[in-house]
């Protein structure tokens, strides 16, 4: 399927920002460690959550998902062979490795899938689990892991502050024997949310949000109710849409800008008003170019946000340079933006974007989740009609995206 978008409209209206995809997937893996029921509210209705739900149900979990409320009971979760086809479609399925090792001391798991934004190896995860006493055999399409005794704590230094590796180690460490220290840990808000959830479920964790996290293993955790935070990348998507098209939009959510994102938003000419449960974003006037910006681990500008900013800068009043430092394939979307008339050169991981360009409608193809969202932004900014193929990528992370675009005054439909 594809999404067809008629561009060139200024935006207005009010929409709700969904719960965070990258927070809820680790929370689902964490719920496996909790005795009793875990209920997660504000859960986004997106295909990545559905895929994780199917994987867990296939292993015996009882899960209901109604009106953004995900209710999970894993007392019948038995099998430790996580090799269904769905596992290969989902990057976050690797987090079941940490939870299963903590709960059962063994797991066989297929290599995870996810968007093709780079090589996405899992060597940091494997190395850390070996330090925690796990024997891991790496087969062609799966990993076979077991511990002689209970998994134990370790002092782990990550070569890069990987979000997934930090989360996976925490999940294994909360029920491990002894203490675990993670140095060069990821500081992303989703890591912080995972730690807060686990602490409320009975875990002993300190230092989340810094690069040194300490975990003291406990005997058991219990299920809790939890409300997941708003999705900061979806929030940024709407901000970039407003930056590209102009107008004023009320986002029903808490303020989800990081310091760096807010600085970029103000630099390109955006403004905001923060209310109790809403943020009003507005943009008038010319888009200012960004002389240089690099992506990086939190608190730097997020790599996911880069694909959203790139189309906006094609309309800036001068030349911008962006350096991608996390995923090597994020610039794949440049070829698609060029089809729409964008003036972008890239060498290795640097892109030089020359504005002002008038984008025109074209048939383009999403190659991953955020490039799909970036192409939606470009299509909304363009003159004429565009069609974005591979919209399944967009469904992985955006709930009701076509309805939301229509609410804001952009004519869009599935075709
Ligand atoms: C998560 C997010 C993704 C985001 C990314 C970076 C989820 C479900 N996905 O992905 O949206 O873009 O963080 O903010 O939360 N690396 C290794 N070896 C490893 C692990 C990672 O070399 O074992 C490298 C990766 O190739 C990449 C970098 O470390 O270059 C960061 O990856 P990581 O933070 O692990 O990303 P994910 O957790 O997969």
Short mmCIF file of C-alpha atoms and ligand atoms in Angstrom, two decimals:
data_model
loop_
_atom_site.label_atom_id
_atom_site.label_comp_id
_atom_site.label_asym_id
_atom_site.label_seq_id
_atom_site.Cartn_x
_atom_site.Cartn_y
_atom_site.Cartn_z
CA UNK A 1 0.00 0.00 0.00
CA UNK A 2 0.94 3.64 -0.36
CA UNK A 3 -0.06 6.96 1.19
CA UNK A 4 -1.06 9.73 -1.19
CA UNK A 5 -0.54 13.29 0.04
CA UNK A 6 -1.60 16.60 -1.57
CA UNK A 7 0.94 19.17 -0.45
CA UNK A 8 1.12 22.91 -0.10
CA UNK A 9 -1.32 23.60 2.77
CA UNK A 10 -0.66 25.57 5.97
CA UNK A 11 -1.48 23.54 9.07
CA UNK A 12 -4.00 24.19 11.80
CA UNK A 13 -5.87 22.07 14.33
CA UNK A 14 -5.41 19.93 17.39
CA UNK A 15 -4.17 16.35 17.70
CA UNK A 16 -3.25 13.90 20.44
CA UNK A 17 0.34 12.65 20.55
CA UNK A 18 0.48 8.86 21.00
CA UNK A 19 2.43 7.01 23.70
CA UNK A 20 6.08 6.25 23.08
CA UNK A 21 6.95 3.24 20.91
CA UNK A 22 10.54 3.05 22.09
CA UNK A 23 9.41 3.15 25.73
CA UNK A 24 6.58 0.64 25.50
CA UNK A 25 8.54 -2.14 23.76
CA UNK A 26 11.15 -2.45 26.57
CA UNK A 27 8.32 -2.19 29.12
CA UNK A 28 6.65 -5.18 27.47
CA UNK A 29 9.90 -7.13 27.80
CA UNK A 30 10.21 -5.93 31.43
CA UNK A 31 6.70 -7.13 32.28
CA UNK A 32 7.96 -10.67 31.70
CA UNK A 33 9.99 -10.28 34.89
CA UNK A 34 6.98 -9.31 37.00
CA UNK A 35 4.72 -11.71 38.88
CA UNK A 36 1.02 -10.96 38.40
CA UNK A 37 -0.55 -8.55 35.94
CA UNK A 38 1.09 -5.53 34.35
CA UNK A 39 -1.18 -2.93 32.75
CA UNK A 40 0.32 -0.31 30.47
CA UNK A 41 -1.87 2.66 29.58
CA UNK A 42 -1.41 5.14 26.73
CA UNK A 43 0.07 2.30 24.66
CA UNK A 44 0.26 3.22 20.96
CA UNK A 45 -1.75 1.12 18.47
CA UNK A 46 1.07 0.49 16.00
CA UNK A 47 2.32 -2.61 14.22
CA UNK A 48 5.55 -2.90 16.25
CA UNK A 49 3.52 -3.27 19.47
CA UNK A 50 1.24 -5.78 17.74
CA UNK A 51 4.27 -7.79 16.57
CA UNK A 52 5.75 -7.87 20.10
CA UNK A 53 2.34 -8.89 21.46
CA UNK A 54 2.12 -11.76 18.92
CA UNK A 55 5.64 -12.96 19.78
CA UNK A 56 4.82 -13.02 23.52
CA UNK A 57 1.40 -14.63 23.03
CA UNK A 58 3.06 -17.32 20.91
CA UNK A 59 5.14 -18.16 23.98
CA UNK A 60 2.16 -18.46 26.34
CA UNK A 61 1.57 -14.87 27.55
CA UNK A 62 -2.01 -13.73 28.07
CA UNK A 63 -2.36 -10.25 26.62
CA UNK A 64 -5.35 -8.06 25.90
CA UNK A 65 -5.04 -4.71 24.16
CA UNK A 66 -8.08 -2.43 24.23
CA UNK A 67 -8.35 1.34 23.89
CA UNK A 68 -4.63 1.96 24.45
CA UNK A 69 -4.55 -0.26 27.53
CA UNK A 70 -2.26 -3.28 27.32
CA UNK A 71 -2.88 -5.89 30.01
CA UNK A 72 -0.25 -8.63 30.34
CA UNK A 73 0.00 -11.78 32.41
CA UNK A 74 3.01 -13.98 31.74
CA UNK A 75 2.43 -16.71 34.32
CA UNK A 76 1.98 -19.24 31.47
CA UNK A 77 5.02 -18.03 29.48
CA UNK A 78 7.00 -21.24 29.21
CA UNK A 79 8.95 -21.80 26.08
CA UNK A 80 12.35 -20.23 25.81
CA UNK A 81 12.70 -20.64 22.07
CA UNK A 82 11.90 -17.28 20.53
CA UNK A 83 12.33 -17.98 16.85
CA UNK A 84 9.01 -17.09 15.18
CA UNK A 85 9.13 -15.14 11.91
CA UNK A 86 7.78 -12.07 13.73
CA UNK A 87 10.98 -11.91 15.84
CA UNK A 88 12.95 -11.23 12.68
CA UNK A 89 10.70 -8.27 11.87
CA UNK A 90 11.25 -6.47 15.13
CA UNK A 91 14.44 -4.96 16.55
CA UNK A 92 13.08 -4.76 20.11
CA UNK A 93 12.53 -8.54 20.24
CA UNK A 94 16.19 -8.79 21.29
CA UNK A 95 15.10 -7.36 24.68
CA UNK A 96 13.35 -10.65 25.41
CA UNK A 97 16.85 -12.10 25.65
CA UNK A 98 17.65 -10.17 28.85
CA UNK A 99 14.24 -10.91 30.39
CA UNK A 100 14.36 -14.64 29.57
CA UNK A 101 17.91 -15.03 30.85
CA UNK A 102 16.89 -13.38 34.12
CA UNK A 103 13.71 -15.41 34.49
CA UNK A 104 14.72 -18.84 33.13
CA UNK A 105 18.52 -18.80 32.85
CA UNK A 106 18.31 -19.80 29.19
CA UNK A 107 16.93 -18.73 25.83
CA UNK A 108 17.23 -19.53 22.14
CA UNK A 109 16.44 -16.46 20.10
CA UNK A 110 16.47 -15.56 16.39
CA UNK A 111 18.54 -12.55 15.37
CA UNK A 112 16.28 -9.49 15.56
CA UNK A 113 14.99 -7.57 12.56
CA UNK A 114 13.91 -3.93 12.44
CA UNK A 115 14.46 -1.07 10.02
CA UNK A 116 17.39 -1.27 7.63
CA UNK A 117 19.07 1.92 8.82
CA UNK A 118 22.47 0.30 9.28
CA UNK A 119 24.23 -2.91 10.21
CA UNK A 120 22.64 -2.97 13.69
CA UNK A 121 24.87 -5.64 15.25
CA UNK A 122 24.21 -7.04 18.76
CA UNK A 123 27.81 -7.66 19.79
CA UNK A 124 27.55 -5.34 22.85
CA UNK A 125 24.58 -7.35 24.14
CA UNK A 126 26.40 -10.67 23.63
CA UNK A 127 29.63 -9.46 25.23
CA UNK A 128 27.76 -8.12 28.29
CA UNK A 129 25.77 -11.33 28.81
CA UNK A 130 28.97 -13.38 28.59
CA UNK A 131 30.38 -11.20 31.37
CA UNK A 132 27.24 -12.02 33.37
CA UNK A 133 27.95 -15.74 33.16
CA UNK A 134 25.95 -16.70 30.06
CA UNK A 135 27.31 -19.22 27.56
CA UNK A 136 26.27 -18.11 24.08
CA UNK A 137 26.57 -20.13 20.87
CA UNK A 138 26.13 -17.98 17.79
CA UNK A 139 24.45 -20.09 15.10
CA UNK A 140 23.67 -18.94 11.58
CA UNK A 141 20.18 -17.60 12.32
CA UNK A 142 19.85 -17.78 16.11
CA UNK A 143 21.63 -17.47 19.43
CA UNK A 144 21.55 -20.33 21.93
CA UNK A 145 22.16 -19.05 25.46
CA UNK A 146 22.25 -20.68 28.87
CA UNK A 147 23.75 -20.12 32.33
CA UNK A 148 25.28 -22.90 34.42
CA UNK A 149 23.93 -21.22 37.55
CA UNK A 150 21.86 -18.05 37.97
CA UNK A 151 22.93 -15.09 35.82
CA UNK A 152 25.22 -12.87 37.92
CA UNK A 153 26.08 -9.18 38.11
CA UNK A 154 29.15 -7.72 36.36
CA UNK A 155 30.99 -4.46 35.69
CA UNK A 156 30.20 -3.66 32.08
CA UNK A 157 31.72 -0.90 29.98
CA UNK A 158 29.82 -0.31 26.76
CA UNK A 159 31.94 0.70 23.74
CA UNK A 160 29.08 3.06 22.68
CA UNK A 161 26.01 4.15 24.71
CA UNK A 162 23.68 1.73 22.90
CA UNK A 163 20.05 2.11 23.93
CA UNK A 164 19.14 -1.53 23.28
CA UNK A 165 22.23 -2.96 25.00
CA UNK A 166 21.73 -0.74 28.08
CA UNK A 167 18.09 -1.84 28.33
CA UNK A 168 18.88 -5.51 27.79
CA UNK A 169 21.58 -5.52 30.49
CA UNK A 170 19.23 -3.78 32.96
CA UNK A 171 16.52 -6.35 32.27
CA UNK A 172 18.90 -9.21 32.99
CA UNK A 173 20.49 -7.49 36.00
CA UNK A 174 17.34 -6.74 38.02
CA UNK A 175 16.90 -10.43 38.92
CA UNK A 176 20.60 -11.42 38.73
CA UNK A 177 22.74 -12.53 41.64
CA UNK A 178 24.74 -9.56 42.94
CA UNK A 179 25.37 -6.11 41.50
CA UNK A 180 25.79 -4.84 37.95
CA UNK A 181 27.37 -1.58 36.89
CA UNK A 182 26.95 -0.25 33.35
CA UNK A 183 29.44 2.41 32.32
CA UNK A 184 28.92 4.52 29.20
CA UNK A 185 25.22 3.65 29.53
CA UNK A 186 22.64 5.23 27.23
CA UNK A 187 20.89 8.24 28.80
CA UNK A 188 17.78 8.31 26.58
CA UNK A 189 14.43 9.10 28.28
CA UNK A 190 13.22 5.58 27.36
CA UNK A 191 16.05 4.05 29.44
CA UNK A 192 15.02 6.30 32.33
CA UNK A 193 11.37 5.27 31.94
CA UNK A 194 12.33 1.57 31.94
CA UNK A 195 14.28 2.05 35.19
CA UNK A 196 11.42 3.96 36.86
CA UNK A 197 9.00 1.20 35.85
CA UNK A 198 11.28 -1.54 37.18
CA UNK A 199 11.90 0.35 40.42
CA UNK A 200 8.17 0.63 41.02
CA UNK A 201 7.92 -3.12 40.36
CA UNK A 202 10.49 -3.74 43.14
CA UNK A 203 13.90 -3.43 41.44
CA UNK A 204 16.93 -1.66 42.93
CA UNK A 205 18.38 0.68 40.30
CA UNK A 206 20.30 3.95 40.58
CA UNK A 207 21.91 6.36 38.15
CA UNK A 208 19.48 6.21 35.21
CA UNK A 209 19.78 9.30 33.04
CA UNK A 210 23.54 9.37 33.71
CA UNK A 211 26.22 7.30 31.98
CA UNK A 212 26.69 5.06 35.03
CA UNK A 213 23.79 2.83 36.04
CA UNK A 214 23.93 0.49 39.04
CA UNK A 215 21.55 -2.42 39.55
CA UNK A 216 21.28 -4.65 42.62
CA UNK A 217 19.64 -7.97 41.76
CA UNK A 218 16.40 -8.85 43.61
CA UNK A 219 14.57 -12.15 44.14
CA UNK A 220 11.33 -11.07 42.49
CA UNK A 221 9.35 -8.22 40.97
CA UNK A 222 5.60 -7.66 40.87
CA UNK A 223 3.23 -6.42 38.17
CA UNK A 224 2.12 -2.77 38.32
CA UNK A 225 -0.08 -0.31 36.43
CA UNK A 226 1.94 2.15 34.33
CA UNK A 227 1.17 5.05 32.01
CA UNK A 228 3.69 5.35 29.21
CA UNK A 229 4.99 8.83 28.33
CA UNK A 230 4.22 10.58 25.05
CA UNK A 231 6.34 9.70 22.03
CA UNK A 232 9.08 12.33 21.70
CA UNK A 233 9.90 11.35 18.10
CA UNK A 234 6.26 11.58 17.04
CA UNK A 235 6.16 14.99 18.77
CA UNK A 236 9.26 16.01 16.78
CA UNK A 237 7.61 14.69 13.60
CA UNK A 238 4.68 17.07 14.05
CA UNK A 239 7.05 19.91 14.95
CA UNK A 240 9.00 19.37 11.71
CA UNK A 241 5.76 19.12 9.73
CA UNK A 242 4.74 22.53 11.11
CA UNK A 243 8.24 23.92 10.44
CA UNK A 244 8.02 22.76 6.82
CA UNK A 245 4.43 23.78 6.08
CA UNK A 246 3.88 26.73 8.45
CA UNK A 247 0.80 27.28 10.64
CA UNK A 248 -0.23 26.61 14.22
CA UNK A 249 -1.06 23.27 15.81
CA UNK A 250 -2.02 22.21 19.34
CA UNK A 251 -0.41 18.94 20.39
CA UNK A 252 -2.25 17.29 23.28
CA UNK A 253 0.67 16.01 25.34
CA UNK A 254 3.33 17.07 27.80
CA UNK A 255 6.28 19.12 26.45
CA UNK A 256 8.50 16.48 24.81
CA UNK A 257 11.30 18.59 23.32
CA UNK A 258 14.82 17.84 24.56
CA UNK A 259 17.07 20.87 25.03
CA UNK A 260 18.85 20.20 21.75
CA UNK A 261 15.61 19.68 19.80
CA UNK A 262 14.13 22.89 21.24
CA UNK A 263 17.27 24.80 20.22
CA UNK A 264 16.96 23.46 16.65
CA UNK A 265 13.22 24.24 16.58
CA UNK A 266 13.85 27.85 17.67
CA UNK A 267 16.82 28.20 15.33
CA UNK A 268 14.81 27.25 12.24
CA UNK A 269 12.10 29.74 13.28
CA UNK A 270 9.59 27.79 15.36
CA UNK A 271 7.94 28.97 18.55
CA UNK A 272 5.86 27.27 21.24
CA UNK A 273 3.50 27.92 24.10
CA UNK A 274 3.38 25.31 26.83
CA UNK A 275 0.03 24.73 28.56
CA UNK A 276 -0.85 22.22 31.27
CA UNK A 277 -1.66 19.27 28.99
CA UNK A 278 -0.91 20.77 25.59
CA UNK A 279 1.86 22.37 23.58
CA UNK A 280 0.97 24.90 20.89
CA UNK A 281 3.56 24.98 18.13
CA UNK A 282 3.63 27.74 15.55
CA UNK A 283 5.82 28.72 12.68
CA UNK A 284 5.64 31.76 10.42
CA UNK A 285 8.30 33.33 8.23
CA UNK A 286 11.36 31.88 6.53
CA UNK A 287 13.16 28.72 7.66
CA UNK A 288 16.69 29.49 8.81
CA UNK A 289 19.45 27.12 7.66
CA UNK A 290 21.60 25.20 10.17
CA UNK A 291 25.28 25.71 9.51
CA UNK A 292 26.24 22.40 11.17
CA UNK A 293 24.41 19.79 13.24
CA UNK A 294 25.43 16.27 14.17
CA UNK A 295 23.27 13.45 15.47
CA UNK A 296 24.37 11.43 18.48
CA UNK A 297 23.26 9.61 21.59
CA UNK A 298 21.05 11.56 24.02
CA UNK A 299 21.32 14.46 24.87
CA UNK A 300 22.56 15.13 21.33
CA UNK A 301 20.16 15.56 18.42
CA UNK A 302 18.49 12.16 17.80
CA UNK A 303 19.31 10.17 14.69
CA UNK A 304 15.57 9.47 14.24
CA UNK A 305 14.96 13.23 14.15
CA UNK A 306 17.53 13.72 11.41
CA UNK A 307 15.27 12.11 8.77
CA UNK A 308 12.52 14.51 9.84
CA UNK A 309 14.67 17.65 9.75
CA UNK A 310 16.30 16.96 6.38
CA UNK A 311 13.20 17.72 4.23
CA UNK A 312 12.53 20.92 6.21
CA UNK A 313 16.01 22.25 5.47
CA UNK A 314 15.44 21.96 1.70
CA UNK A 315 13.25 25.04 2.12
CA UNK A 316 15.71 26.94 4.35
CA UNK A 317 17.09 30.29 3.41
CA UNK A 318 20.66 29.05 2.71
CA UNK A 319 22.96 26.03 3.09
CA UNK A 320 22.80 23.53 5.98
CA UNK A 321 25.13 20.65 6.89
CA UNK A 322 24.12 17.55 8.84
CA UNK A 323 26.44 14.81 10.04
CA UNK A 324 24.91 11.41 10.86
CA UNK A 325 26.90 9.70 13.60
CA UNK A 326 24.71 6.80 14.69
CA UNK A 327 23.28 4.82 11.74
CA UNK A 328 25.18 4.72 8.47
CA UNK A 329 22.15 4.15 6.21
CA UNK A 330 19.92 6.99 7.36
CA UNK A 331 20.88 9.04 4.28
CA UNK A 332 19.23 6.48 1.97
CA UNK A 333 16.25 8.82 1.86
CA UNK A 334 18.24 11.57 0.11
CA UNK A 335 17.68 9.86 -3.28
CA UNK A 336 13.92 9.98 -2.66
CA UNK A 337 14.02 13.67 -1.67
CA UNK A 338 16.00 14.41 -4.84
CA UNK A 339 13.13 12.91 -6.87
CA UNK A 340 11.00 15.67 -5.34
CA UNK A 341 13.49 18.34 -6.41
CA UNK A 342 15.63 18.63 -3.26
CA UNK A 343 19.15 19.98 -3.66
CA UNK A 344 21.21 17.72 -1.36
CA UNK A 345 24.75 16.36 -1.78
CA UNK A 346 26.10 13.76 0.55
CA UNK A 347 29.57 12.40 1.05
CA UNK A 348 29.90 9.54 3.51
CA UNK A 349 27.94 10.58 6.63
CA UNK A 350 27.67 14.30 5.80
CA UNK A 351 24.83 15.91 3.89
CA UNK A 352 24.86 19.43 2.48
CA UNK A 353 21.37 20.77 1.89
CA UNK A 354 20.95 23.83 -0.28
CA UNK A 355 17.73 25.83 0.08
CA UNK A 356 15.51 27.41 -1.08
CA UNK A 357 14.03 24.60 -3.12
CA UNK A 358 10.41 24.23 -4.14
CA UNK A 359 9.67 20.57 -3.71
CA UNK A 360 7.28 18.99 -6.18
CA UNK A 361 5.10 15.91 -5.80
CA UNK A 362 6.59 12.56 -6.84
CA UNK A 363 6.27 8.79 -6.34
CA UNK A 364 8.73 7.91 -3.60
CA UNK A 365 9.53 4.86 -1.48
CA UNK A 366 9.98 4.67 2.30
CA UNK A 367 13.03 2.59 3.24
CA UNK A 368 12.58 2.68 7.00
CA UNK A 369 10.18 4.08 9.61
CA UNK A 370 11.62 7.58 10.03
CA UNK A 371 12.51 8.08 6.36
CA UNK A 372 8.86 7.25 5.67
CA UNK A 373 7.80 9.96 8.11
CA UNK A 374 10.35 12.35 6.56
CA UNK A 375 8.87 11.69 3.12
CA UNK A 376 5.39 12.47 4.49
CA UNK A 377 6.75 15.83 5.66
CA UNK A 378 8.36 16.46 2.26
CA UNK A 379 5.11 15.50 0.50
CA UNK A 380 3.10 17.90 2.70
CA UNK A 381 5.60 20.68 1.88
CA UNK A 382 5.60 19.94 -1.88
CA UNK A 383 3.48 21.43 -4.64
CA UNK A 384 1.18 18.78 -6.08
CA UNK A 385 0.52 15.18 -5.13
CA UNK A 386 3.00 12.56 -3.90
CA UNK A 387 2.65 8.88 -3.31
CA UNK A 388 4.76 7.20 -0.60
CA UNK A 389 5.15 3.48 -1.12
CA UNK A 390 6.02 0.95 1.62
CA UNK A 391 3.73 2.72 4.06
CA UNK A 392 3.95 -0.41 6.28
CA UNK A 393 7.18 1.09 7.61
CA UNK A 394 5.27 4.17 8.78
CA UNK A 395 2.61 1.99 10.47
CA UNK A 396 5.34 0.50 12.65
CA UNK A 397 5.59 3.68 14.65
CA UNK A 398 2.75 6.10 13.81
CA UNK A 399 -0.82 5.61 14.97
CA UNK A 400 -3.60 7.01 12.75
CA UNK A 401 -1.11 8.99 10.69
CA UNK A 402 -3.44 9.58 7.72
CA UNK A 403 -6.30 10.73 9.98
CA UNK A 404 -3.93 13.03 11.85
CA UNK A 405 -2.67 14.61 8.62
CA UNK A 406 -6.27 15.23 7.51
CA UNK A 407 -7.09 16.78 10.89
CA UNK A 408 -4.30 19.28 10.34
CA UNK A 409 -5.57 20.24 6.89
CA UNK A 410 -3.34 18.04 4.71
CA UNK A 411 -5.31 15.91 2.27
CA UNK A 412 -3.98 12.35 2.59
CA UNK A 413 -5.34 8.85 1.92
CA UNK A 414 -4.28 5.24 1.59
CA UNK A 415 -4.20 4.03 -1.98
C1 LIG B 1 17.20 2.45 19.49
C2 LIG B 1 15.88 2.94 18.96
C3 LIG B 1 16.06 3.62 17.61
C4 LIG B 1 17.11 4.71 17.73
C5 LIG B 1 18.40 4.19 18.34
C6 LIG B 1 19.41 5.28 18.62
C7 LIG B 1 14.31 1.35 19.91
C8 LIG B 1 13.35 0.22 19.67
N1 LIG B 1 14.99 1.80 18.84
O1 LIG B 1 17.68 1.47 18.57
O2 LIG B 1 14.82 4.19 17.23
O3 LIG B 1 17.39 5.23 16.45
O4 LIG B 1 18.12 3.55 19.60
O5 LIG B 1 18.88 6.26 19.40
O6 LIG B 1 14.42 1.86 21.02
N2 LIG B 1 25.63 -0.98 18.11
C9 LIG B 1 26.67 -1.88 17.96
N3 LIG B 1 26.58 -3.07 18.63
C10 LIG B 1 25.53 -3.37 19.45
C11 LIG B 1 24.48 -2.43 19.61
C12 LIG B 1 24.56 -1.23 18.92
O7 LIG B 1 27.62 -1.64 17.23
O8 LIG B 1 25.52 -4.47 20.04
C13 LIG B 1 25.70 0.32 17.38
C14 LIG B 1 24.59 0.44 16.30
O9 LIG B 1 24.97 -0.17 15.09
C15 LIG B 1 24.44 1.94 16.19
C16 LIG B 1 24.70 2.43 17.62
O10 LIG B 1 25.41 1.38 18.28
O11 LIG B 1 25.44 2.46 15.35
C17 LIG B 1 23.44 2.77 18.40
O12 LIG B 1 22.56 1.68 18.40
P1 LIG B 1 21.51 1.44 19.58
O13 LIG B 1 21.51 2.61 20.49
O14 LIG B 1 21.73 0.10 20.15
O15 LIG B 1 20.11 1.45 18.79
P2 LIG B 1 18.88 0.50 19.02
O16 LIG B 1 18.74 0.19 20.47
O17 LIG B 1 18.88 -0.60 18.02
#
